[in-house]
Coordinates of C-alpha atoms in Angstrom, one line a residue:
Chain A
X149 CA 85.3 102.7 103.4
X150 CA 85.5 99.5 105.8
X151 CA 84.0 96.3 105.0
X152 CA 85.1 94.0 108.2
X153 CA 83.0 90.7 107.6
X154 CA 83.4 87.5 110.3
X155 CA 86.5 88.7 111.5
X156 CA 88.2 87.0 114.4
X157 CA 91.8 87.1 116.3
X158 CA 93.1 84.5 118.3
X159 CA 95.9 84.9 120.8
X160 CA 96.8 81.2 121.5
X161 CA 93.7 79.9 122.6
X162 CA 91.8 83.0 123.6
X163 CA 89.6 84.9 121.5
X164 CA 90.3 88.1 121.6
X165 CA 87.6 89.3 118.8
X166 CA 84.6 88.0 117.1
X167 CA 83.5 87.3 115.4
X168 CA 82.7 91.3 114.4
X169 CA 81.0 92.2 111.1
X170 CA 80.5 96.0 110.8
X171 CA 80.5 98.7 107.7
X172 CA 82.3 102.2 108.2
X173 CA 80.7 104.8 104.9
X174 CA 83.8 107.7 103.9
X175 CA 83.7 110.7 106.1
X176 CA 82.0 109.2 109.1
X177 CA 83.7 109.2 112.5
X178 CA 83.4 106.2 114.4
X179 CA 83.6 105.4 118.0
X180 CA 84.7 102.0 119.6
X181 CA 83.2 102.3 122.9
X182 CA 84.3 99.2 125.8
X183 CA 85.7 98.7 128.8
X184 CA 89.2 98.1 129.0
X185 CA 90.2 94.4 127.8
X186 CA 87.0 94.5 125.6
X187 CA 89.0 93.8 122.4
X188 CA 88.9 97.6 120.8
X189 CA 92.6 97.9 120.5
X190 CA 92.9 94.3 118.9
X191 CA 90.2 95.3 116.7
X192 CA 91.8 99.0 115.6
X193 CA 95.2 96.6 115.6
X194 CA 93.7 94.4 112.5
X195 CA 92.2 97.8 110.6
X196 CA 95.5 99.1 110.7
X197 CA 97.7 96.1 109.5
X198 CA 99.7 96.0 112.8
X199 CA 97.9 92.5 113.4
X200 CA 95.9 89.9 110.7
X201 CA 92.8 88.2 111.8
X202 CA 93.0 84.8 112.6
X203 CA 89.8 84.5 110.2
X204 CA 87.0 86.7 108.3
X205 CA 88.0 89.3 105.8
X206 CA 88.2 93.3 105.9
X207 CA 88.6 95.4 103.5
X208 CA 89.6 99.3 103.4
X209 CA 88.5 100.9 100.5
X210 CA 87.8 98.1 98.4
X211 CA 91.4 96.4 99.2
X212 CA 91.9 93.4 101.8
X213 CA 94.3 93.8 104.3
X214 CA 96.0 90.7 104.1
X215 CA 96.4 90.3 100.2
X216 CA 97.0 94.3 99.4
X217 CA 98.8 95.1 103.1
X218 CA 101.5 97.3 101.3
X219 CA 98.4 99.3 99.5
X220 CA 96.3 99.2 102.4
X221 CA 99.0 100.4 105.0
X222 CA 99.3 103.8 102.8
X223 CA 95.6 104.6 103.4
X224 CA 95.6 104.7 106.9
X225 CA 97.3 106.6 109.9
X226 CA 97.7 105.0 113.3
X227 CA 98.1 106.3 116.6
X228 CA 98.3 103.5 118.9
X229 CA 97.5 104.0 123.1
X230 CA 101.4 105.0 123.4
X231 CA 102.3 107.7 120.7
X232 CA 104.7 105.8 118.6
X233 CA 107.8 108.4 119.0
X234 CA 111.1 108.2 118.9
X235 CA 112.7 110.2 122.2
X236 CA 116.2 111.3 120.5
X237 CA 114.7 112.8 117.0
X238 CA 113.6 116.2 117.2
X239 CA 109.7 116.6 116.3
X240 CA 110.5 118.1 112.8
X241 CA 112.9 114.9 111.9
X242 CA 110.7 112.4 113.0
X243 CA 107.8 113.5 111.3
X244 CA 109.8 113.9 107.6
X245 CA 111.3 109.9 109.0
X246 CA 107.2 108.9 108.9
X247 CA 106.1 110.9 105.7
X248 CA 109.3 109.0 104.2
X249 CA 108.2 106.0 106.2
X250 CA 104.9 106.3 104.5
X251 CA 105.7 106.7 101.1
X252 CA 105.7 109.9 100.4
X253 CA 108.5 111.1 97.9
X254 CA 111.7 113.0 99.7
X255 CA 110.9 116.6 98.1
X256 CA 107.7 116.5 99.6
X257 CA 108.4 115.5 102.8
X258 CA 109.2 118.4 104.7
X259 CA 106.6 120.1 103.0
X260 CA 104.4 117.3 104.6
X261 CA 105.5 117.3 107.7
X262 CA 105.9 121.1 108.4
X263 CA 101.4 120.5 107.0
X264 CA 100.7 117.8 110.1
X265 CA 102.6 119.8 112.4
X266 CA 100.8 123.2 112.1
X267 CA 97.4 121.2 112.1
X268 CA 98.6 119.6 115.5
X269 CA 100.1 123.1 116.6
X270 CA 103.3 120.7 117.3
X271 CA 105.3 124.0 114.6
X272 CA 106.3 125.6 117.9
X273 CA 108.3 122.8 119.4
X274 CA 109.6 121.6 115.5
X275 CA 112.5 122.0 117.0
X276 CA 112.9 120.1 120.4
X277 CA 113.8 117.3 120.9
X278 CA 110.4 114.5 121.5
X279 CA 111.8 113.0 124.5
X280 CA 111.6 116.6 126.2
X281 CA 108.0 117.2 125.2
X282 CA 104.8 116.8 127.6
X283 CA 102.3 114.5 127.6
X284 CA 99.9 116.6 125.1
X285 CA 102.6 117.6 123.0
X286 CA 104.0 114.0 123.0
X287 CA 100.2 112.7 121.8
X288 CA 100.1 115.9 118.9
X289 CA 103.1 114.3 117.6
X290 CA 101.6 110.9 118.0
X291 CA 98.5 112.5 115.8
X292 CA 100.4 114.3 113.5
X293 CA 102.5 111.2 112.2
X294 CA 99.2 109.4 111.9
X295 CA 98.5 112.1 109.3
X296 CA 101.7 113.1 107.8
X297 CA 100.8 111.5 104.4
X298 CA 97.3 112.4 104.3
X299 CA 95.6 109.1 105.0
X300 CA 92.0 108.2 103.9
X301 CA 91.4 106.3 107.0
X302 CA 92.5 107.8 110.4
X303 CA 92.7 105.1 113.4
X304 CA 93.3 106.8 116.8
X305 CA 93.5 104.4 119.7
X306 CA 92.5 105.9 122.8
X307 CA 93.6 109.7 122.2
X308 CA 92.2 111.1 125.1
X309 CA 94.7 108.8 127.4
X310 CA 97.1 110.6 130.1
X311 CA 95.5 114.6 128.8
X312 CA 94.2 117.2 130.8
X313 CA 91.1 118.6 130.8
X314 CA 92.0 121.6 128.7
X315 CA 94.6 119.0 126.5
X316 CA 91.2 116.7 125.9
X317 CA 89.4 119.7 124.9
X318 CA 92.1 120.7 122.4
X319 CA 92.8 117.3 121.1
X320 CA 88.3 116.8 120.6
X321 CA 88.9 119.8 118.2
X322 CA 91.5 118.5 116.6
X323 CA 89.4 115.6 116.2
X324 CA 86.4 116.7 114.5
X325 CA 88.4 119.2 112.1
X326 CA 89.7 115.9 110.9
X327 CA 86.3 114.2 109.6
X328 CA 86.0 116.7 107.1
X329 CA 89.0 115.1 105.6
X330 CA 89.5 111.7 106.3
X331 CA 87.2 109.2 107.5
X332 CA 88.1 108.7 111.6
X333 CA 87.6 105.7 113.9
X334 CA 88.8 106.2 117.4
X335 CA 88.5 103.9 120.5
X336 CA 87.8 105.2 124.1
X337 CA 86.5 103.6 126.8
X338 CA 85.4 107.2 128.1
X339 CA 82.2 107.6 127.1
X340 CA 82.0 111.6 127.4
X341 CA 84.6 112.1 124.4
X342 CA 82.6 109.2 122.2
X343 CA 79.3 111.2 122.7
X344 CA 81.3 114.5 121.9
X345 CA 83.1 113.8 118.8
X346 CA 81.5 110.3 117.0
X347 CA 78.6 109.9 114.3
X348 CA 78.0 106.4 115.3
X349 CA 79.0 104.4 118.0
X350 CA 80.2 100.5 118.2
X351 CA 79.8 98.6 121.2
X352 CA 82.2 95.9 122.1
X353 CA 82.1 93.8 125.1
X354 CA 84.0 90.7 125.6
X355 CA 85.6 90.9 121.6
X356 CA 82.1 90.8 120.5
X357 CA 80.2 94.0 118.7
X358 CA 76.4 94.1 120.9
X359 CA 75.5 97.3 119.3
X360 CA 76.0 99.9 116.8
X361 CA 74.1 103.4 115.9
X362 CA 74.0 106.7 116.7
X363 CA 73.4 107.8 120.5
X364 CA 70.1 108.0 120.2
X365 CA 69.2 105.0 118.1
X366 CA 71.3 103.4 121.2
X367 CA 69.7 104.3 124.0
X368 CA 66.6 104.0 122.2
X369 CA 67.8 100.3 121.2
X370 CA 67.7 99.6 125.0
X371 CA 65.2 101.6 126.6
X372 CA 62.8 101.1 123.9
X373 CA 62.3 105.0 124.3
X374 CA 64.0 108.2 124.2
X375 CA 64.3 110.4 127.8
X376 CA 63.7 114.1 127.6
X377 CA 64.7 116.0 130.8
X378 CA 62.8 119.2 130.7
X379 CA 62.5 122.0 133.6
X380 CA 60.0 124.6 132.9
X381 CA 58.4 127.6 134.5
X382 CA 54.9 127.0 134.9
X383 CA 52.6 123.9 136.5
X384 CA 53.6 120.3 136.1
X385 CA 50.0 118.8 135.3
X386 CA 50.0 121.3 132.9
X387 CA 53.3 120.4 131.5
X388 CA 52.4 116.9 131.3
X389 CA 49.7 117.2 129.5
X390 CA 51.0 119.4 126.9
X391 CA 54.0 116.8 126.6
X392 CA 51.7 114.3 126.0
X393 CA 50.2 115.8 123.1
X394 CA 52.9 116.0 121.2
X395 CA 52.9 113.3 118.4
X396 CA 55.9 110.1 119.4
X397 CA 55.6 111.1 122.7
X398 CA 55.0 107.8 124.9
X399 CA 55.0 109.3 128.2
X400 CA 55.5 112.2 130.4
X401 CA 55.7 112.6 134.3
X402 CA 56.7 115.3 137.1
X403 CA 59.9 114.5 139.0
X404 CA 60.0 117.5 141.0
X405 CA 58.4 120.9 141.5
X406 CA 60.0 123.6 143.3
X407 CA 59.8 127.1 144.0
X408 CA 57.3 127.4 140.7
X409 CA 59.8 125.4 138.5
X410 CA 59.2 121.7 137.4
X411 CA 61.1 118.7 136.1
X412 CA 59.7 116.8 133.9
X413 CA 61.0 113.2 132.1
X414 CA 59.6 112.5 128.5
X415 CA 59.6 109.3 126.7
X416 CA 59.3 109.3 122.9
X417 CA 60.0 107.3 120.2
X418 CA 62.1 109.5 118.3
X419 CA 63.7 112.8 119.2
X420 CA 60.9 114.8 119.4
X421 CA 62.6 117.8 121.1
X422 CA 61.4 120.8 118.5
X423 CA 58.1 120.0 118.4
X424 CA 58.5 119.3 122.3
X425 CA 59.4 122.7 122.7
X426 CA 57.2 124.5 120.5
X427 CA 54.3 122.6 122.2
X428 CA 55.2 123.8 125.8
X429 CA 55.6 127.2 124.7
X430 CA 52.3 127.5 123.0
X431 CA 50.6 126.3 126.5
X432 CA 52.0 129.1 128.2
X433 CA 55.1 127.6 129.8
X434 CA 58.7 128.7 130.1
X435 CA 61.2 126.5 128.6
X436 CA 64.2 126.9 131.1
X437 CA 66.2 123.7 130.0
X438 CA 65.4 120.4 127.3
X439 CA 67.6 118.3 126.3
X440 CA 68.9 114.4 126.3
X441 CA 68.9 112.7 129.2
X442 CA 72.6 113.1 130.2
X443 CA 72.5 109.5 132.2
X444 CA 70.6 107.7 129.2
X445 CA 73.7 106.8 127.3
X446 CA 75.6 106.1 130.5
X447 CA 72.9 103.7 131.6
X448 CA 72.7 101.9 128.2
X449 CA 76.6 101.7 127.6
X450 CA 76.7 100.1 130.8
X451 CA 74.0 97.4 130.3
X452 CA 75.7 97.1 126.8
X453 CA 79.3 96.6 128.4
X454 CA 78.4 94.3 131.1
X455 CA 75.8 92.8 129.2
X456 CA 72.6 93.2 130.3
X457 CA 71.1 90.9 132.8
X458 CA 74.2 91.6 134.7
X459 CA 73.4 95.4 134.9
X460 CA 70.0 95.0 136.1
Chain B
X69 CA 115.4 107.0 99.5
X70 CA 114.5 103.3 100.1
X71 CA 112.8 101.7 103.3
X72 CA 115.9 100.0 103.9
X73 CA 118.2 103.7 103.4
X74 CA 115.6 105.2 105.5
X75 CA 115.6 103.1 108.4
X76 CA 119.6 102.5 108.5
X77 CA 119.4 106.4 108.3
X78 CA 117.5 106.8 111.5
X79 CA 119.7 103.7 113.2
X80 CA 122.6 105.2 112.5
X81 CA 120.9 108.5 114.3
X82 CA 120.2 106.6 116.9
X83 CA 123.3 104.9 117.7
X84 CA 125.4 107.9 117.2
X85 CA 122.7 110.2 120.0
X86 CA 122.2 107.7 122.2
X87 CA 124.7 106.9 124.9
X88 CA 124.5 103.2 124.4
X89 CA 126.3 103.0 121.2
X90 CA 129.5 105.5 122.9
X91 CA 129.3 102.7 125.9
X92 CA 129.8 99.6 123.6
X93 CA 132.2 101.6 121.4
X94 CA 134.9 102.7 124.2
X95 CA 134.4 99.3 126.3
X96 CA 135.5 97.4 123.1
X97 CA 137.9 99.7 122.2
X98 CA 139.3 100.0 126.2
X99 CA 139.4 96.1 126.5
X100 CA 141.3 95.7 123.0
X101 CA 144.1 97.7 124.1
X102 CA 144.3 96.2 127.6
X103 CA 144.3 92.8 125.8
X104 CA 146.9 93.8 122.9
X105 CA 149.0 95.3 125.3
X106 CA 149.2 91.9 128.2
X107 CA 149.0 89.3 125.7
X108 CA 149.6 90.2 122.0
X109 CA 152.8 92.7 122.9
X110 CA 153.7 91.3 126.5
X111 CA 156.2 88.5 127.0
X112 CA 158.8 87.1 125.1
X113 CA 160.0 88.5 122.0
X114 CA 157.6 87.7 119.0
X115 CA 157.1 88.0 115.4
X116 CA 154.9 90.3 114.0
X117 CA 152.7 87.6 112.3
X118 CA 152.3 86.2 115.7
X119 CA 151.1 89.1 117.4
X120 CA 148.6 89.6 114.2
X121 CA 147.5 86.9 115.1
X122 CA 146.7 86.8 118.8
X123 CA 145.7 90.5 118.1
X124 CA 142.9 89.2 115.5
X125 CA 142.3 86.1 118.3
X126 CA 141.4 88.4 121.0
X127 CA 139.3 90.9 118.7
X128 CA 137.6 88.6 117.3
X129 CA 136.3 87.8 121.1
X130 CA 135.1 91.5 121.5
X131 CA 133.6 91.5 118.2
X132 CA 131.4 89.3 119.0
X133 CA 130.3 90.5 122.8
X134 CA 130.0 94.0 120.7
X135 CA 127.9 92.7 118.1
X136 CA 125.5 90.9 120.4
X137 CA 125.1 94.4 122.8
X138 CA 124.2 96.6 119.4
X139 CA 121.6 93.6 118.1
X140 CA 119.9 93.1 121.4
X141 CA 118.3 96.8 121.1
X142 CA 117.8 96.9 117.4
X143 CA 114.0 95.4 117.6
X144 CA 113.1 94.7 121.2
X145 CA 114.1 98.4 122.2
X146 CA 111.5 99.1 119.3
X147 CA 109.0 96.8 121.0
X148 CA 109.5 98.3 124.4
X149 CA 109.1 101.8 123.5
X150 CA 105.7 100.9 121.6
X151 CA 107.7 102.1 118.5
X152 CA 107.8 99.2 116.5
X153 CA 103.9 99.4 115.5
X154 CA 105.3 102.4 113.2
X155 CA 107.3 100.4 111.4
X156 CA 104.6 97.1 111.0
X157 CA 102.0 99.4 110.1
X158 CA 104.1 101.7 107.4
X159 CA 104.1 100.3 103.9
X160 CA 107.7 98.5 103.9
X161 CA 108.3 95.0 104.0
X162 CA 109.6 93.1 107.3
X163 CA 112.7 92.1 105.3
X164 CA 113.3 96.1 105.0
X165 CA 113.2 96.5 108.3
X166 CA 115.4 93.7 109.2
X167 CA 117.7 94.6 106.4
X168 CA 117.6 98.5 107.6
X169 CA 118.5 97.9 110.6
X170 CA 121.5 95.2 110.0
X171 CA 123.3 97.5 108.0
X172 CA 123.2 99.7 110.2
X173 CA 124.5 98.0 113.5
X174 CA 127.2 96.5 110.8
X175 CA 128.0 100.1 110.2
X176 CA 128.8 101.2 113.7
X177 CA 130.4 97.8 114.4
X178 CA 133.2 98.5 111.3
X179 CA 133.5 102.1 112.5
X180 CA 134.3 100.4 115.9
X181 CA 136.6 97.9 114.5
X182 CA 138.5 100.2 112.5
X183 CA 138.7 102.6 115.4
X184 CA 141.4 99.6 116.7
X185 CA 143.5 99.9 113.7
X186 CA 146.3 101.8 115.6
X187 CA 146.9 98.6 117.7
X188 CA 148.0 96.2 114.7
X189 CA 150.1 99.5 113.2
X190 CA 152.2 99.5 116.2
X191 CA 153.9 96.8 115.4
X192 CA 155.5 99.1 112.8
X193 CA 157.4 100.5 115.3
X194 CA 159.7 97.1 116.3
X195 CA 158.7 95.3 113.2
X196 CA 156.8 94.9 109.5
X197 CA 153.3 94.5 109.3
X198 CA 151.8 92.4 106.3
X199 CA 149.3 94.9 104.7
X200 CA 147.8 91.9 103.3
X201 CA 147.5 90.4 106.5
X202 CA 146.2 93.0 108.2
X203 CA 143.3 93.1 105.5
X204 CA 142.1 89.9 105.6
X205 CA 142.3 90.2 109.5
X206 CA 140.0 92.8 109.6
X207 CA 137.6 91.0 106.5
X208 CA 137.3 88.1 108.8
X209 CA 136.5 90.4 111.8
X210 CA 133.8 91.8 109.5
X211 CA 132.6 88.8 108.7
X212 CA 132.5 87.2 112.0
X213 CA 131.1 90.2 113.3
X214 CA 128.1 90.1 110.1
X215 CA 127.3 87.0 111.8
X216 CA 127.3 88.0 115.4
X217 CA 125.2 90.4 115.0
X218 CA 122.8 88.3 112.4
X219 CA 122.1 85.8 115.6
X220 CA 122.0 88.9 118.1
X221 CA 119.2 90.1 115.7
X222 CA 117.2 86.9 116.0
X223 CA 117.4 87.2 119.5
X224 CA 116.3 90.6 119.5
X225 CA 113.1 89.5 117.2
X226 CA 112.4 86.7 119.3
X227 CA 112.4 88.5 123.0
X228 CA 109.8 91.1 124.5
X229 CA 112.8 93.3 126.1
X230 CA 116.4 93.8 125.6
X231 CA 118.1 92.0 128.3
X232 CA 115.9 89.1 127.5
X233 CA 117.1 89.8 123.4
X234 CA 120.7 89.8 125.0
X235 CA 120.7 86.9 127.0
X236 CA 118.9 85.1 123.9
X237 CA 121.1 86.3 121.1
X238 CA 124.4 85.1 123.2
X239 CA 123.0 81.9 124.3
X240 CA 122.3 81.2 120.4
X241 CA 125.8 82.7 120.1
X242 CA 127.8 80.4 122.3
X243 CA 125.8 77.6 121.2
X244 CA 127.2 78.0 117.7
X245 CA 130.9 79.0 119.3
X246 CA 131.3 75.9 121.5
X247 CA 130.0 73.3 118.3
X248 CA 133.5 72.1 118.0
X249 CA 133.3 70.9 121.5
X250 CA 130.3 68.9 121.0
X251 CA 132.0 67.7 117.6
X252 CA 134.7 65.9 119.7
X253 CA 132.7 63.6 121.7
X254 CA 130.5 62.7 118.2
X255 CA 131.4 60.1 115.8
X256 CA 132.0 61.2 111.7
X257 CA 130.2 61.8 109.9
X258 CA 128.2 64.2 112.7
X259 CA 131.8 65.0 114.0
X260 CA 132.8 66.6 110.7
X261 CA 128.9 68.6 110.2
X262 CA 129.0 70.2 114.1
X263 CA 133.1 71.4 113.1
X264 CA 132.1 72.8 109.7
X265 CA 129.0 74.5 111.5
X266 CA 131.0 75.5 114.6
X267 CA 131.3 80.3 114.1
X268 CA 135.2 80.6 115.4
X269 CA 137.5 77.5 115.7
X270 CA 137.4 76.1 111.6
X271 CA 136.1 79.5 110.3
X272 CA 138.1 81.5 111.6
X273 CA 141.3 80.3 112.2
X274 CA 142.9 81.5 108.7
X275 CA 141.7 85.0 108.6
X276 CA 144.0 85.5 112.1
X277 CA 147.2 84.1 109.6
X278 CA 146.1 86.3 107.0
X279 CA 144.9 83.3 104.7
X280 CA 141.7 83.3 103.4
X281 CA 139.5 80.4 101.8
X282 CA 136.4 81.0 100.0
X283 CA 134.7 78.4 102.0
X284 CA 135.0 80.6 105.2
X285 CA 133.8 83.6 103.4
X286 CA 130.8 81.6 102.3
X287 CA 130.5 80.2 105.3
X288 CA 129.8 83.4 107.4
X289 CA 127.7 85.2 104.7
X290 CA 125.5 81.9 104.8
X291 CA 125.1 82.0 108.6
X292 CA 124.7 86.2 107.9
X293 CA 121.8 85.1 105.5
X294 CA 120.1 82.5 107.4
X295 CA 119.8 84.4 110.7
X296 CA 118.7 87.2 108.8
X297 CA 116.0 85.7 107.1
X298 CA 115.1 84.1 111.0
X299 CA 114.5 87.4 112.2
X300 CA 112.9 88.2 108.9
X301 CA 110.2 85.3 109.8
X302 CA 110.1 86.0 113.7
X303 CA 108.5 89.5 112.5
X304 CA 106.3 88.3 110.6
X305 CA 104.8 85.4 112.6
X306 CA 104.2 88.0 115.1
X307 CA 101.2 89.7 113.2
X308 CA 99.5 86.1 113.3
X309 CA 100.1 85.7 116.7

């Protein structure tokens, strides 16, 4: 769906980006993780025409964004950081303006835009005016004209910005009840909402990419290892051992024992947590918690952002 | 309906909501009376040609000042409400956007103008107005105002906000205004170039008589065009930079 090859961008004498190479397949949903300033929103800017590279080539769907723009720009839906809205149209007018905008015919317009706003649930407030709406409302709106003409390529620039916690929930829903229709990349520097809702994840750090996978393959990309956090009922030598025997499994040790409860941390070379399982359960023990370990991908995003030496 | 229908559409929306376009509509149409009534009407007794023509002098002043406060906001109020990303990244050309929204702040400036027609019509009460006259007054308004807000435009392209789009779009405005100055302390054939390029004195002069020459009517559409395709450029150069 994206081929982005060498691509660089310029402001003046700074580099913003690059050069990036990276390949997004149809249907996946992609995460730009970074810190703030890393170059994601300059990146998602060139994907969706708003900016052209200062050198390198992308391509969206087999077209390239500089010679086929007008082609291009009908694939794809933007929502930049601020929700592109227009305070004195009412939510219903403004999304027919973008389906319009967009190139869909007149007749089908409405019908369009009455479709983006009952998948945003933005139908109930159709009718107000967008400079009266709150902050989550303001961003459905922003979401819904990014998908008023059914776009093959969704680009969603930090969506979580400025939400509550029950509005990020909502909008993480939204989210992945898109990738069964359009292929998604959205940029955060929150790294919760990444881990929830992306396939894969692309690093960036100074307008360069440093890494790209799944979660796992990340952390495993800089720990060498995966890290199992387990808590079982039963004895920790025990536990170890029967850890140990598990086939991938590189290492195992207690970190506490407690009231007849112990944590354990595994290291394995692949995600190994089924047969993990199985394994302690067969020796007897109770399997009270196993899973990821929750500060893995913290740890490695922030090598990965600050670059590594520095994070050590 | 076209990019270009479709964005005048939502212009013309915008200027007839918001309370900006009420503001430049009844201080224009406020100071045009107060100036018809002290300097076109007051004084001695005149004829009505010559208070056509002070009355097309001092409109063509507000015109202008109008023209340059509905371009300022026409891109840099897009660029400060983050708005104007919809517009680069939908599947229209810049020229449609430029075009768009041109038409559209010429709309609301003729619906302004005319909105002064009862001023010249009074002169029916004491005396005859030229219909004629009062035609070509207004065309050269039009067209002086086509190119006010053509150069306003460019300003508005060029700055980050609006009060920097204003203060840019009536430097470049004055610049071209006081040309005839700067073409009386330079030698032909420069002297003759700056008075042919200067917006009001040579340009303008007939259309306040009632006389029009094609070479004034070319004149402004040119300067219209040129701005126009300015901005055009300033819009585009912005995705390279």
């Amino acid at each position: 769906m994206i081929q982005v090859q060498d691509v660089t961008k310029l402001y003046g004498e700074r580099r913003a980006l690059g050069p990036v190479s990276f390949q997004v397949s149809a249907g996946d949903v992609v995460g730009f993780l970074g810190l703030n300033g890393a170059g994601k929103s300059t990146a998602l800017r060139i994907l969706a025409c708003d900016l052209l590279p200062s050198s390198g080539e992308v391509r969206i769907d087999g077209k390239d964004i500089v010679d086929q723009a007008l082609d291009v720009r009908t694939l794809v839906g933007f929502l930049p950081d601020r929700p592109p809205l227009y305070p004195e149209m009412t939510v219903a007018e403004y999304l027919r303006f973008v389906a319009c905008l967009r190139g869909v015919p007149a007749a089908h317009a409405g019908e369009r835009a009455d479709e983006a706003a009952r998948r945003t649930h933005v139908d109930r407030v159709a009718g107000a005016m967008i400079g009266s709406l709150s902050q989550g409302y303001a961003q459905r709106v922003g979401i819904a004209q990014a998908i008023v003409h059914r776009p093959r390529l969704l680009i969603l620039d930090e969506p979580f910005t400025g939400l509550d916690p029950v509005q990020i929930i909502e909008m993480r829903a939204l989210i992945r009840g898109f990738a069964r229709e359009h292929t998604v990349l959205l940029s955060s520097h929150n790294l919760g909402e990444i881990r929830e809702i992306c396939d894969r994840i692309l690093v960036i750090r100074a307008g360069a990419l440093v890494a790209a996978g799944t979660e796992a393959e990340l952390t495993a990309h800089m720990h060498g290892a995966l890290r199992i956090e387990v808590t079982v009922r039963g004895s920790g030598a025990t536990a170890c051992a029967s850890a140990l025997r598990v086939a991938g499994v590189t290492g195992a040790r207690v970190r506490a024992e407690r009231e007849g409860l112990c944590d354990l941390e595994v290291d394995a070379g692949d995600d190994v947590r089924e047969a993990l399982c199985r394994d302690l359960v067969s020796a007897g023990l109770g399997v009270l918690r196993l899973d990821r370990a929750q500060r893995e991908l913290e740890q490695a995003f922030m090598e990965l952002s600050r670059g590594e030496g520095e994070a050590a | 309906m076209n990019a270009v229908g479709l964005i005048f559409r939502r212009e013309m929306g915008a200027f007839l909501r918001s309370p900006i376009g009420y503001v430049i509509a009844a201080t224009v149409l406020c100071i045009d009376g107060l100036l018809y009534n002290a300097f076109a009407l007051g004084g001695r007794p005149r004829l009505s040609a010559e208070v056509m023509h002070d009355f097309f002098y001092f409109s063509s002043g507000t015109t202008m000042v109008a023209a340059i406060f509905l371009a300022m906001r026409l891109l840099a109020e897009e660029r400060q409400m983050g708005t104007l990303v919809l517009l680069r990244t939908a599947p229209i050309r810049e020229r449609d956007i430029v075009l768009g929204k041109f038409l559209s702040a010429l709309c609301y400036l003729t619906l302004i103008t005319v909105a002064t027609l009862h001023l010249p019509l009074l002169v029916m009460v004491h005396g005859k107005v030229s219909w004629g006259h009062l035609f070509v007054g207004y065309s050269g308004l039009m067209l002086l105002g086509a190119a006010a807000l053509a150069i306003g435009l460019l300003g508005s392209a060029l700055a980050p906000n609006q009060l920097v789009a204003g203060v840019t779009g009536a430097g470049l405005l004055v610049l071209m205004l006081v040309l005839w100055l700067a073409a009386r302390v330079a030698d032909p054939p420069v002297r003759g170039l700056l008075e042919q390029l200067a917006l009001h004195a040579r340009h303008f002069a007939p259309f306040m008589d009632g006389v029009v020459h094609l070479r004034d009517v070319f004149y402004y559409l040119a300067v219209t065009f040129f701005f126009l395709v300015c901005s055009t450029k300033a819009l585009e150069v912005r995705r390279w930079r």
